[in-house]
PDB file of C-alpha atoms and ligand atoms in Angstrom:
ATOM      1  CA  MET A   1      -0.013  -0.061  -0.131  1.00 42.00           C
ATOM      2  CA  THR A   2       1.456   3.340  -0.757  1.00 49.00           C
ATOM      3  CA  ASP A   3       1.466   5.674   2.070  1.00 76.00           C
ATOM      4  CA  ASN A   4      -1.374   8.030   1.999  1.00 91.00           C
ATOM      5  CA  ILE A   5       0.584  10.674   3.971  1.00 98.00           C
ATOM      6  CA  GLN A   6       2.794  12.542   1.494  1.00 97.00           C
ATOM      7  CA  GLY A   7       1.735  16.121   1.179  1.00 98.00           C
ATOM      8  CA  LYS A   8      -1.103  16.035   3.653  1.00 98.00           C
ATOM      9  CA  VAL A   9      -1.490  19.243   5.864  1.00 98.00           C
ATOM     10  CA  VAL A  10      -1.878  18.064   9.438  1.00 99.00           C
ATOM     11  CA  ILE A  11      -2.741  20.395  12.514  1.00 99.00           C
ATOM     12  CA  ILE A  12      -1.434  18.888  15.823  1.00 99.00           C
ATOM     13  CA  THR A  13      -2.536  20.454  19.049  1.00 99.00           C
ATOM     14  CA  GLY A  14      -0.373  19.670  22.004  1.00 98.00           C
ATOM     15  CA  ALA A  15       2.368  19.467  19.766  1.00 99.00           C
ATOM     16  CA  SER A  16       5.007  21.104  22.268  1.00 98.00           C
ATOM     17  CA  SER A  17       6.090  17.754  23.981  1.00 98.00           C
ATOM     18  CA  GLY A  18       5.330  14.101  24.227  1.00 98.00           C
ATOM     19  CA  ILE A  19       2.879  12.471  21.835  1.00 99.00           C
ATOM     20  CA  GLY A  20       2.134  15.729  19.725  1.00 99.00           C
ATOM     21  CA  GLU A  21       5.962  16.114  19.287  1.00 99.00           C
ATOM     22  CA  ALA A  22       6.626  12.590  18.282  1.00 99.00           C
ATOM     23  CA  THR A  23       3.834  12.556  15.922  1.00 99.00           C
ATOM     24  CA  ALA A  24       5.006  15.853  14.211  1.00 99.00           C
ATOM     25  CA  LYS A  25       8.417  14.480  13.508  1.00 98.00           C
ATOM     26  CA  LEU A  26       6.906  11.072  12.234  1.00 98.00           C
ATOM     27  CA  LEU A  27       4.370  12.656   9.920  1.00 98.00           C
ATOM     28  CA  ALA A  28       6.832  15.292   8.624  1.00 98.00           C
ATOM     29  CA  ASN A  29       9.237  12.550   7.983  1.00 98.00           C
ATOM     30  CA  LYS A  30       6.702  10.742   5.869  1.00 98.00           C
ATOM     31  CA  GLY A  31       5.998  13.954   3.849  1.00 98.00           C
ATOM     32  CA  ALA A  32       3.034  15.735   5.684  1.00 98.00           C
ATOM     33  CA  LYS A  33       3.026  19.421   6.224  1.00 98.00           C
ATOM     34  CA  VAL A  34       2.703  19.831   9.879  1.00 99.00           C
ATOM     35  CA  VAL A  35       1.102  22.698  11.803  1.00 99.00           C
ATOM     36  CA  LEU A  36       2.040  22.719  15.315  1.00 99.00           C
ATOM     37  CA  GLY A  37      -0.045  24.385  18.155  1.00 99.00           C
ATOM     38  CA  ALA A  38       0.437  24.586  22.000  1.00 99.00           C
ATOM     39  CA  ARG A  39       1.018  27.264  24.479  1.00 98.00           C
ATOM     40  CA  ARG A  40       4.950  26.955  24.691  1.00 98.00           C
ATOM     41  CA  ALA A  41       6.064  28.690  21.574  1.00 98.00           C
ATOM     42  CA  GLU A  42       9.616  28.108  22.310  1.00 98.00           C
ATOM     43  CA  ASN A  43       9.134  24.460  22.256  1.00 98.00           C
ATOM     44  CA  LEU A  44       7.126  24.515  19.140  1.00 98.00           C
ATOM     45  CA  LYS A  45       9.977  26.628  17.409  1.00 98.00           C
ATOM     46  CA  ARG A  46      12.678  23.975  18.293  1.00 98.00           C
ATOM     47  CA  ILE A  47      10.557  21.138  17.135  1.00 99.00           C
ATOM     48  CA  ALA A  48       9.637  22.908  13.972  1.00 98.00           C
ATOM     49  CA  ASP A  49      13.171  24.144  13.298  1.00 98.00           C
ATOM     50  CA  GLU A  50      14.384  20.382  13.977  1.00 98.00           C
ATOM     51  CA  ILE A  51      11.762  19.045  11.350  1.00 98.00           C
ATOM     52  CA  THR A  52      12.872  21.644   8.816  1.00 98.00           C
ATOM     53  CA  GLN A  53      16.502  20.928   9.175  1.00 98.00           C
ATOM     54  CA  HIS A  54      15.783  17.434   8.385  1.00 97.00           C
ATOM     55  CA  GLY A  55      14.106  18.428   5.085  1.00 98.00           C
ATOM     56  CA  GLY A  56      10.529  18.384   6.557  1.00 98.00           C
ATOM     57  CA  GLN A  57       7.954  21.241   6.443  1.00 98.00           C
ATOM     58  CA  ALA A  58       6.499  22.489   9.567  1.00 98.00           C
ATOM     59  CA  ILE A  59       5.010  25.821  10.869  1.00 98.00           C
ATOM     60  CA  TYR A  60       3.517  26.545  14.233  1.00 98.00           C
ATOM     61  CA  GLN A  61       1.523  28.955  16.262  1.00 98.00           C
ATOM     62  CA  GLU A  62       0.981  29.601  19.975  1.00 98.00           C
ATOM     63  CA  LEU A  63      -2.400  27.983  20.808  1.00 98.00           C
ATOM     64  CA  ASP A  64      -4.682  27.635  23.897  1.00 99.00           C
ATOM     65  CA  VAL A  65      -7.167  25.246  22.790  1.00 99.00           C
ATOM     66  CA  THR A  66      -9.570  26.671  25.430  1.00 98.00           C
ATOM     67  CA  GLN A  67      -9.972  29.741  23.217  1.00 98.00           C
ATOM     68  CA  GLN A  68     -12.147  29.245  20.146  1.00 98.00           C
ATOM     69  CA  SER A  69     -10.411  32.186  18.265  1.00 98.00           C
ATOM     70  CA  GLY A  70      -6.897  30.378  18.454  1.00 98.00           C
ATOM     71  CA  ASN A  71      -8.482  27.207  17.010  1.00 98.00           C
ATOM     72  CA  ASP A  72      -9.777  29.225  14.389  1.00 98.00           C
ATOM     73  CA  ALA A  73      -6.755  30.958  13.851  1.00 98.00           C
ATOM     74  CA  ILE A  74      -4.626  27.868  13.424  1.00 98.00           C
ATOM     75  CA  VAL A  75      -6.869  26.420  10.822  1.00 98.00           C
ATOM     76  CA  GLN A  76      -6.836  29.479   8.842  1.00 98.00           C
ATOM     77  CA  LEU A  77      -2.884  29.611   9.275  1.00 98.00           C
ATOM     78  CA  ALA A  78      -2.753  25.993   7.703  1.00 98.00           C
ATOM     79  CA  ARG A  79      -4.873  27.045   5.057  1.00 98.00           C
ATOM     80  CA  ASP A  80      -3.163  30.229   3.973  1.00 98.00           C
ATOM     81  CA  ARG A  81       0.245  28.868   4.237  1.00 98.00           C
ATOM     82  CA  PHE A  82      -0.341  25.349   2.842  1.00 98.00           C
ATOM     83  CA  GLY A  83      -3.487  25.933   0.823  1.00 97.00           C
ATOM     84  CA  ARG A  84      -5.432  23.220   2.155  1.00 96.00           C
ATOM     85  CA  LEU A  85      -6.242  21.102   5.475  1.00 98.00           C
ATOM     86  CA  ASP A  86      -6.471  17.310   5.701  1.00 98.00           C
ATOM     87  CA  VAL A  87      -6.128  16.241   9.365  1.00 98.00           C
ATOM     88  CA  MET A  88      -6.770  17.729  12.733  1.00 98.00           C
ATOM     89  CA  PHE A  89      -5.067  15.788  15.500  1.00 99.00           C
ATOM     90  CA  LEU A  90      -6.913  16.808  18.739  1.00 99.00           C
ATOM     91  CA  ASN A  91      -4.216  15.947  21.332  1.00 98.00           C
ATOM     92  CA  ALA A  92      -3.889  18.715  23.780  1.00 99.00           C
ATOM     93  CA  GLY A  93      -4.749  17.520  27.430  1.00 98.00           C
ATOM     94  CA  LEU A  94      -3.616  17.327  31.024  1.00 98.00           C
ATOM     95  CA  MET A  95      -4.104  14.839  33.811  1.00 98.00           C
ATOM     96  CA  PRO A  96      -3.857  16.345  37.291  1.00 98.00           C
ATOM     97  CA  SER A  97      -5.261  13.070  38.932  1.00 97.00           C
ATOM     98  CA  SER A  98      -6.525  13.067  42.506  1.00 98.00           C
ATOM     99  CA  PRO A  99      -9.201  11.509  44.670  1.00 98.00           C
ATOM    100  CA  LEU A 100     -12.308  13.615  44.600  1.00 98.00           C
ATOM    101  CA  SER A 101     -11.948  13.946  48.536  1.00 98.00           C
ATOM    102  CA  ALA A 102      -8.921  16.267  47.730  1.00 98.00           C
ATOM    103  CA  LEU A 103     -11.323  18.688  46.310  1.00 98.00           C
ATOM    104  CA  LYS A 104      -8.972  20.095  43.870  1.00 98.00           C
ATOM    105  CA  THR A 105     -11.894  21.907  42.060  1.00 98.00           C
ATOM    106  CA  ASP A 106      -9.666  24.204  39.955  1.00 98.00           C
ATOM    107  CA  GLU A 107      -7.887  21.108  38.559  1.00 98.00           C
ATOM    108  CA  TRP A 108     -11.218  19.591  37.774  1.00 98.00           C
ATOM    109  CA  HIS A 109     -12.561  22.799  35.845  1.00 98.00           C
ATOM    110  CA  ARG A 110      -9.202  22.946  33.912  1.00 98.00           C
ATOM    111  CA  MET A 111      -9.381  19.321  32.694  1.00 98.00           C
ATOM    112  CA  VAL A 112     -12.915  20.113  31.427  1.00 98.00           C
ATOM    113  CA  ASP A 113     -11.608  23.304  29.676  1.00 98.00           C
ATOM    114  CA  VAL A 114      -8.763  21.530  27.982  1.00 99.00           C
ATOM    115  CA  ASN A 115      -9.571  18.139  27.490  1.00 99.00           C
ATOM    116  CA  ILE A 116     -13.464  18.693  26.507  1.00 99.00           C
ATOM    117  CA  THR A 117     -13.837  22.315  25.537  1.00 98.00           C
ATOM    118  CA  GLY A 118     -10.452  21.989  23.572  1.00 99.00           C
ATOM    119  CA  VAL A 119     -11.881  19.317  21.564  1.00 99.00           C
ATOM    120  CA  LEU A 120     -15.163  21.077  20.868  1.00 99.00           C
ATOM    121  CA  ASN A 121     -13.231  24.164  19.670  1.00 99.00           C
ATOM    122  CA  GLY A 122     -10.860  22.257  17.536  1.00 99.00           C
ATOM    123  CA  VAL A 123     -13.664  20.593  15.813  1.00 98.00           C
ATOM    124  CA  ALA A 124     -15.817  23.638  15.537  1.00 98.00           C
ATOM    125  CA  ALA A 125     -12.867  25.508  13.882  1.00 98.00           C
ATOM    126  CA  VAL A 126     -12.197  22.540  11.397  1.00 98.00           C
ATOM    127  CA  LEU A 127     -15.615  21.145  10.467  1.00 98.00           C
ATOM    128  CA  PRO A 128     -16.768  23.998   7.927  1.00 98.00           C
ATOM    129  CA  THR A 129     -13.612  23.546   6.161  1.00 98.00           C
ATOM    130  CA  PHE A 130     -13.912  19.447   6.137  1.00 98.00           C
ATOM    131  CA  ILE A 131     -17.695  19.732   5.182  1.00 98.00           C
ATOM    132  CA  ALA A 132     -17.031  22.184   2.285  1.00 97.00           C
ATOM    133  CA  GLN A 133     -14.345  19.864   0.768  1.00 96.00           C
ATOM    134  CA  LYS A 134     -16.141  16.648   1.524  1.00 96.00           C
ATOM    135  CA  SER A 135     -13.231  15.111   3.146  1.00 97.00           C
ATOM    136  CA  GLY A 136     -11.049  15.393   6.139  1.00 98.00           C
ATOM    137  CA  HIS A 137      -9.681  13.445   8.965  1.00 98.00           C
ATOM    138  CA  VAL A 138     -10.351  13.967  12.718  1.00 98.00           C
ATOM    139  CA  ILE A 139      -8.159  12.303  15.283  1.00 99.00           C
ATOM    140  CA  ALA A 140      -8.343  12.695  18.844  1.00 99.00           C
ATOM    141  CA  THR A 141      -6.306  11.388  21.904  1.00 98.00           C
ATOM    142  CA  SER A 142      -8.720   9.998  24.532  1.00 98.00           C
ATOM    143  CA  SER A 143      -6.971   7.530  27.044  1.00 98.00           C
ATOM    144  CA  VAL A 144      -7.587   4.049  28.658  1.00 98.00           C
ATOM    145  CA  ALA A 145      -8.841   6.249  31.269  1.00 98.00           C
ATOM    146  CA  GLY A 146     -11.866   6.740  29.000  1.00 97.00           C
ATOM    147  CA  LEU A 147     -12.509   2.911  28.730  1.00 97.00           C
ATOM    148  CA  LYS A 148     -12.202   2.046  32.341  1.00 96.00           C
ATOM    149  CA  ALA A 149     -12.714   3.759  35.630  1.00 97.00           C
ATOM    150  CA  TYR A 150     -10.017   3.873  38.482  1.00 96.00           C
ATOM    151  CA  PRO A 151      -9.504   5.721  41.706  1.00 97.00           C
ATOM    152  CA  GLY A 152      -7.933   9.063  41.189  1.00 97.00           C
ATOM    153  CA  GLY A 153      -9.230   9.451  37.519  1.00 98.00           C
ATOM    154  CA  ALA A 154     -12.821  10.540  37.974  1.00 98.00           C
ATOM    155  CA  VAL A 155     -12.732  13.701  35.995  1.00 98.00           C
ATOM    156  CA  TYR A 156      -9.747  13.123  33.862  1.00 98.00           C
ATOM    157  CA  GLY A 157     -11.494   9.547  32.893  1.00 98.00           C
ATOM    158  CA  GLY A 158     -14.832  11.636  32.501  1.00 98.00           C
ATOM    159  CA  THR A 159     -13.279  14.110  30.168  1.00 98.00           C
ATOM    160  CA  LYS A 160     -11.737  11.082  28.044  1.00 98.00           C
ATOM    161  CA  TRP A 161     -15.038   8.994  28.033  1.00 98.00           C
ATOM    162  CA  PHE A 162     -16.390  12.285  26.634  1.00 98.00           C
ATOM    163  CA  VAL A 163     -13.953  12.121  23.740  1.00 98.00           C
ATOM    164  CA  ARG A 164     -14.978   8.743  22.978  1.00 98.00           C
ATOM    165  CA  GLU A 165     -18.647   9.387  22.793  1.00 98.00           C
ATOM    166  CA  PHE A 166     -18.164  12.664  20.753  1.00 98.00           C
ATOM    167  CA  MET A 167     -15.733  11.126  18.205  1.00 98.00           C
ATOM    168  CA  GLU A 168     -18.130   8.076  17.733  1.00 98.00           C
ATOM    169  CA  VAL A 169     -21.031  10.309  16.886  1.00 98.00           C
ATOM    170  CA  LEU A 170     -18.958  12.536  14.673  1.00 98.00           C
ATOM    171  CA  ARG A 171     -17.999   9.365  12.688  1.00 98.00           C
ATOM    172  CA  MET A 172     -21.804   8.265  12.474  1.00 98.00           C
ATOM    173  CA  GLU A 173     -22.897  11.761  11.463  1.00 98.00           C
ATOM    174  CA  SER A 174     -20.242  12.392   8.827  1.00 97.00           C
ATOM    175  CA  ALA A 175     -21.156   8.876   7.345  1.00 97.00           C
ATOM    176  CA  LEU A 176     -24.754   9.686   7.394  1.00 97.00           C
ATOM    177  CA  GLU A 177     -24.277  13.252   5.868  1.00 98.00           C
ATOM    178  CA  GLY A 178     -21.789  11.848   3.201  1.00 97.00           C
ATOM    179  CA  THR A 179     -19.220  14.375   4.030  1.00 97.00           C
ATOM    180  CA  ASN A 180     -16.340  11.528   4.095  1.00 95.00           C
ATOM    181  CA  ILE A 181     -14.817  12.895   7.261  1.00 98.00           C
ATOM    182  CA  ARG A 182     -12.779  10.034   8.915  1.00 98.00           C
ATOM    183  CA  THR A 183     -12.218   9.688  12.512  1.00 98.00           C
ATOM    184  CA  ALA A 184      -9.636   7.909  14.708  1.00 98.00           C
ATOM    185  CA  THR A 185      -9.822   7.896  18.484  1.00 98.00           C
ATOM    186  CA  ILE A 186      -6.717   6.733  20.399  1.00 98.00           C
ATOM    187  CA  TYR A 187      -6.630   5.135  23.764  1.00 98.00           C
ATOM    188  CA  PRO A 188      -3.112   5.198  25.231  1.00 98.00           C
ATOM    189  CA  ALA A 189      -2.074   3.614  28.428  1.00 98.00           C
ATOM    190  CA  ALA A 190       1.319   4.457  30.003  1.00 98.00           C
ATOM    191  CA  ILE A 191       3.273   6.414  27.481  1.00 98.00           C
ATOM    192  CA  ASN A 192       6.547   8.307  28.741  1.00 98.00           C
ATOM    193  CA  THR A 193       5.764  12.135  28.458  1.00 98.00           C
ATOM    194  CA  GLU A 194       5.501  15.353  30.472  1.00 98.00           C
ATOM    195  CA  LEU A 195       1.819  14.329  31.270  1.00 98.00           C
ATOM    196  CA  LEU A 196       2.611  13.387  35.013  1.00 98.00           C
ATOM    197  CA  GLY A 197       4.149  16.961  35.495  1.00 98.00           C
ATOM    198  CA  THR A 198       0.463  18.202  35.873  1.00 96.00           C
ATOM    199  CA  ILE A 199      -0.287  16.149  38.808  1.00 98.00           C
ATOM    200  CA  THR A 200      -0.293  18.267  42.314  1.00 98.00           C
ATOM    201  CA  ASP A 201      -1.602  15.296  44.448  1.00 98.00           C
ATOM    202  CA  LYS A 202       1.546  13.644  46.191  1.00 98.00           C
ATOM    203  CA  ALA A 203       0.072  10.299  46.547  1.00 98.00           C
ATOM    204  CA  SER A 204      -1.396  10.248  43.234  1.00 98.00           C
ATOM    205  CA  LEU A 205       1.738  11.246  41.610  1.00 98.00           C
ATOM    206  CA  ASP A 206       3.845   8.728  43.380  1.00 98.00           C
ATOM    207  CA  GLN A 207       1.557   5.940  42.291  1.00 97.00           C
ATOM    208  CA  MET A 208       1.496   7.076  38.811  1.00 97.00           C
ATOM    209  CA  GLN A 209       5.286   7.742  38.461  1.00 98.00           C
ATOM    210  CA  GLY A 210       5.867   4.241  39.908  1.00 98.00           C
ATOM    211  CA  LEU A 211       3.746   2.680  37.084  1.00 97.00           C
ATOM    212  CA  TYR A 212       5.277   4.716  34.388  1.00 98.00           C
ATOM    213  CA  ASP A 213       8.939   4.068  35.524  1.00 98.00           C
ATOM    214  CA  LYS A 214       8.045   0.505  35.520  1.00 98.00           C
ATOM    215  CA  LEU A 215       6.132   0.096  32.262  1.00 98.00           C
ATOM    216  CA  GLY A 216       5.839   3.317  30.346  1.00 98.00           C
ATOM    217  CA  ILE A 217       6.768   3.198  26.589  1.00 98.00           C
ATOM    218  CA  SER A 218       7.717   5.756  24.079  1.00 98.00           C
ATOM    219  CA  PRO A 219       5.389   8.254  22.495  1.00 98.00           C
ATOM    220  CA  ASP A 220       6.899   7.168  19.251  1.00 98.00           C
ATOM    221  CA  ARG A 221       4.317   4.196  19.489  1.00 98.00           C
ATOM    222  CA  ILE A 222       1.228   6.524  19.635  1.00 98.00           C
ATOM    223  CA  ALA A 223       2.788   8.508  16.432  1.00 98.00           C
ATOM    224  CA  SER A 224       3.108   5.223  14.468  1.00 98.00           C
ATOM    225  CA  VAL A 225      -0.751   4.710  14.995  1.00 98.00           C
ATOM    226  CA  VAL A 226      -1.574   8.193  14.045  1.00 98.00           C
ATOM    227  CA  ALA A 227       0.372   7.673  10.695  1.00 98.00           C
ATOM    228  CA  PHE A 228      -1.283   4.244  10.230  1.00 98.00           C
ATOM    229  CA  ALA A 229      -4.676   5.799  10.456  1.00 98.00           C
ATOM    230  CA  ILE A 230      -3.900   8.611   8.248  1.00 98.00           C
ATOM    231  CA  GLY A 231      -2.246   6.524   5.794  1.00 97.00           C
ATOM    232  CA  GLN A 232      -5.292   4.328   4.802  1.00 97.00           C
ATOM    233  CA  PRO A 233      -7.305   4.819   1.698  1.00 96.00           C
ATOM    234  CA  ALA A 234      -9.758   7.468   1.764  1.00 94.00           C
ATOM    235  CA  ASP A 235     -12.641   5.316   1.808  1.00 94.00           C
ATOM    236  CA  THR A 236     -11.365   3.478   5.011  1.00 96.00           C
ATOM    237  CA  THR A 237     -11.837   4.631   8.514  1.00 95.00           C
ATOM    238  CA  ILE A 238      -9.848   2.867  11.202  1.00 95.00           C
ATOM    239  CA  ASN A 239     -11.803   4.326  14.068  1.00 94.00           C
ATOM    240  CA  GLU A 240     -10.248   3.172  17.449  1.00 97.00           C
ATOM    241  CA  PHE A 241      -6.969   1.964  18.883  1.00 97.00           C
ATOM    242  CA  THR A 242      -6.156   1.096  22.420  1.00 98.00           C
ATOM    243  CA  VAL A 243      -2.241   0.974  22.687  1.00 98.00           C
ATOM    244  CA  GLY A 244       0.102   0.524  25.624  1.00 98.00           C
ATOM    245  CA  PRO A 245       2.765  -1.445  27.106  1.00 98.00           C
ATOM    246  CA  ALA A 246       2.642  -4.996  26.477  1.00 98.00           C
ATOM    247  CA  ASN A 247       3.008  -5.717  30.208  1.00 96.00           C
ATOM    248  CA  GLN A 248       0.452  -3.209  31.568  1.00 96.00           C
ATOM    249  CA  PRO A 249      -2.955  -4.841  32.469  1.00 93.00           C
ATOM    250  CA  TRP A 250      -4.697  -1.204  32.128  1.00 89.00           C
TER     251      TRP A 250
HETATM  252  P1  NDP B   1       2.266  15.993  27.496  1.00 93.75           P
HETATM  253  O1  NDP B   1       2.273  16.804  28.808  1.00 93.75           O
HETATM  254  O2  NDP B   1       4.002  15.871  27.149  1.00 93.75           O
HETATM  255  O3  NDP B   1       1.878  16.909  26.349  1.00 93.75           O
HETATM  256  C1  NDP B   1       0.542  17.612  26.778  1.00 93.75           C
HETATM  257  C2  NDP B   1       0.487  18.496  25.496  1.00 93.75           C
HETATM  258  O4  NDP B   1      -0.810  19.508  25.517  1.00 93.75           O
HETATM  259  C3  NDP B   1       1.464  19.617  25.469  1.00 93.75           C
HETATM  260  O5  NDP B   1       1.936  19.975  24.090  1.00 93.75           O
HETATM  261  C4  NDP B   1       0.744  20.772  26.173  1.00 93.75           C
HETATM  262  O6  NDP B   1       1.549  22.112  25.603  1.00 93.75           O
HETATM  263  C5  NDP B   1      -0.637  20.592  25.653  1.00 93.75           C
HETATM  264  N1  NDP B   1      -1.679  21.574  26.393  1.00 93.75           N
HETATM  265  C6  NDP B   1      -1.937  21.435  27.571  1.00 93.75           C
HETATM  266  N2  NDP B   1      -2.938  22.475  27.726  1.00 93.75           N
HETATM  267  C7  NDP B   1      -3.072  23.155  26.646  1.00 93.75           C
HETATM  268  C8  NDP B   1      -3.661  24.189  26.270  1.00 93.75           C
HETATM  269  N3  NDP B   1      -4.614  25.089  26.936  1.00 93.75           N
HETATM  270  N4  NDP B   1      -3.699  24.595  25.073  1.00 93.75           N
HETATM  271  C9  NDP B   1      -2.915  24.099  23.979  1.00 93.75           C
HETATM  272  N5  NDP B   1      -2.152  22.901  24.323  1.00 93.75           N
HETATM  273  C10 NDP B   1      -2.151  22.496  25.598  1.00 93.75           C
HETATM  274  O7  NDP B   1       1.700  14.635  27.640  1.00 93.75           O
HETATM  275  P2  NDP B   1       1.293  13.729  26.375  1.00 93.75           P
HETATM  276  O8  NDP B   1       1.903  13.642  25.024  1.00 93.75           O
HETATM  277  O9  NDP B   1       1.112  12.387  27.061  1.00 93.75           O
HETATM  278  O10 NDP B   1      -0.391  14.187  26.159  1.00 93.75           O
HETATM  279  C11 NDP B   1      -0.856  14.247  24.993  1.00 93.75           C
HETATM  280  C12 NDP B   1      -2.277  13.706  25.151  1.00 93.75           C
HETATM  281  O11 NDP B   1      -2.275  12.333  25.369  1.00 93.75           O
HETATM  282  C13 NDP B   1      -3.260  14.256  26.228  1.00 93.75           C
HETATM  283  O12 NDP B   1      -4.496  14.471  25.804  1.00 93.75           O
HETATM  284  C14 NDP B   1      -3.250  13.159  27.418  1.00 93.75           C
HETATM  285  O13 NDP B   1      -4.487  13.198  28.125  1.00 93.75           O
HETATM  286  C15 NDP B   1      -3.126  11.975  26.384  1.00 93.75           C
HETATM  287  N6  NDP B   1      -2.782  10.677  27.056  1.00 93.75           N
HETATM  288  C16 NDP B   1      -1.403  10.369  27.279  1.00 93.75           C
HETATM  289  C17 NDP B   1      -1.105   9.389  28.135  1.00 93.75           C
HETATM  290  C18 NDP B   1      -0.014   8.959  28.692  1.00 93.75           C
HETATM  291  O14 NDP B   1       0.399   8.083  29.398  1.00 93.75           O
HETATM  292  N7  NDP B   1       1.286  10.042  28.477  1.00 93.75           N
HETATM  293  C19 NDP B   1      -2.105   8.163  28.378  1.00 93.75           C
HETATM  294  C20 NDP B   1      -3.462   8.442  27.799  1.00 93.75           C
HETATM  295  C21 NDP B   1      -3.622   9.668  27.239  1.00 93.75           C
HETATM  296  P3  NDP B   1       1.681  23.531  26.207  1.00 93.75           P
HETATM  297  O15 NDP B   1       1.883  23.210  27.742  1.00 93.75           O
HETATM  298  O16 NDP B   1       2.796  23.912  25.575  1.00 93.75           O
HETATM  299  O17 NDP B   1       0.399  24.224  26.116  1.00 93.75           O
END
């Protein structure tokens, strides 16, 4: 099968580290034109420079996914600079795990803002383009926490469960409406990134850190799955992937 990635224009949110960074590098290496968004512009610049130095094409824009205007602006940037848009990878997220009894309500709301509202904003930004051109691909990073409950993950898991529901209905409605919008939802388990840096509850952090130190695998593994989904023929949606360490029971 020829790789259906060459020349595609791909926006990646949460591209400044971890899964987003690994995916940007892999897709650029396969000939995609990547548009990187996140808040840490200095990281985005470093990653875009690295891609360019290796002969790839990358641009970036500072983006806070909680703001609709920023999502609209990065879609516009992709279209202005590369003349089209093929894929939106909604990957920005944070996981400040804690028991509900710790009442870290600011963190609950922050997760809702980034992990849910960020996804809504991204889809709202990209849907008019995808509907008009009758093609497009929306990919989102959920989590195994969106498939299974665990103590400490009530709000995080709830946000990721939302992503699952939302993406499935997006897929169904796109099929019914004949807009040819493909979807892929990814459910990673323990992947070594900066994600644990958002945990402020010490017991939760110690427990997660122990798990990741023992089992965590590279974000390259998720990048490969994103590339696999994009690389399918235009008439084929591969909708869900659960990906994690072979020895994690999750
Ligand atoms: P990282 O912490 O390395 O990456 C998170 C990314 O999200 C960063 O690029 C960060 O950029 C970005 N981000 C956070 N808040 C915002 C915001 N308001 N606006 C724009 N970007 C934002 O962790 P991962 O790579 O692991 O996380 C990527 C996704 O994978 C997340 O959705 C996470 O929930 C999910 N996931 C990760 C797992 C893992 O084990 N690592 C397991 C399951 C799911 P910046 O701070 O520069 O804005």
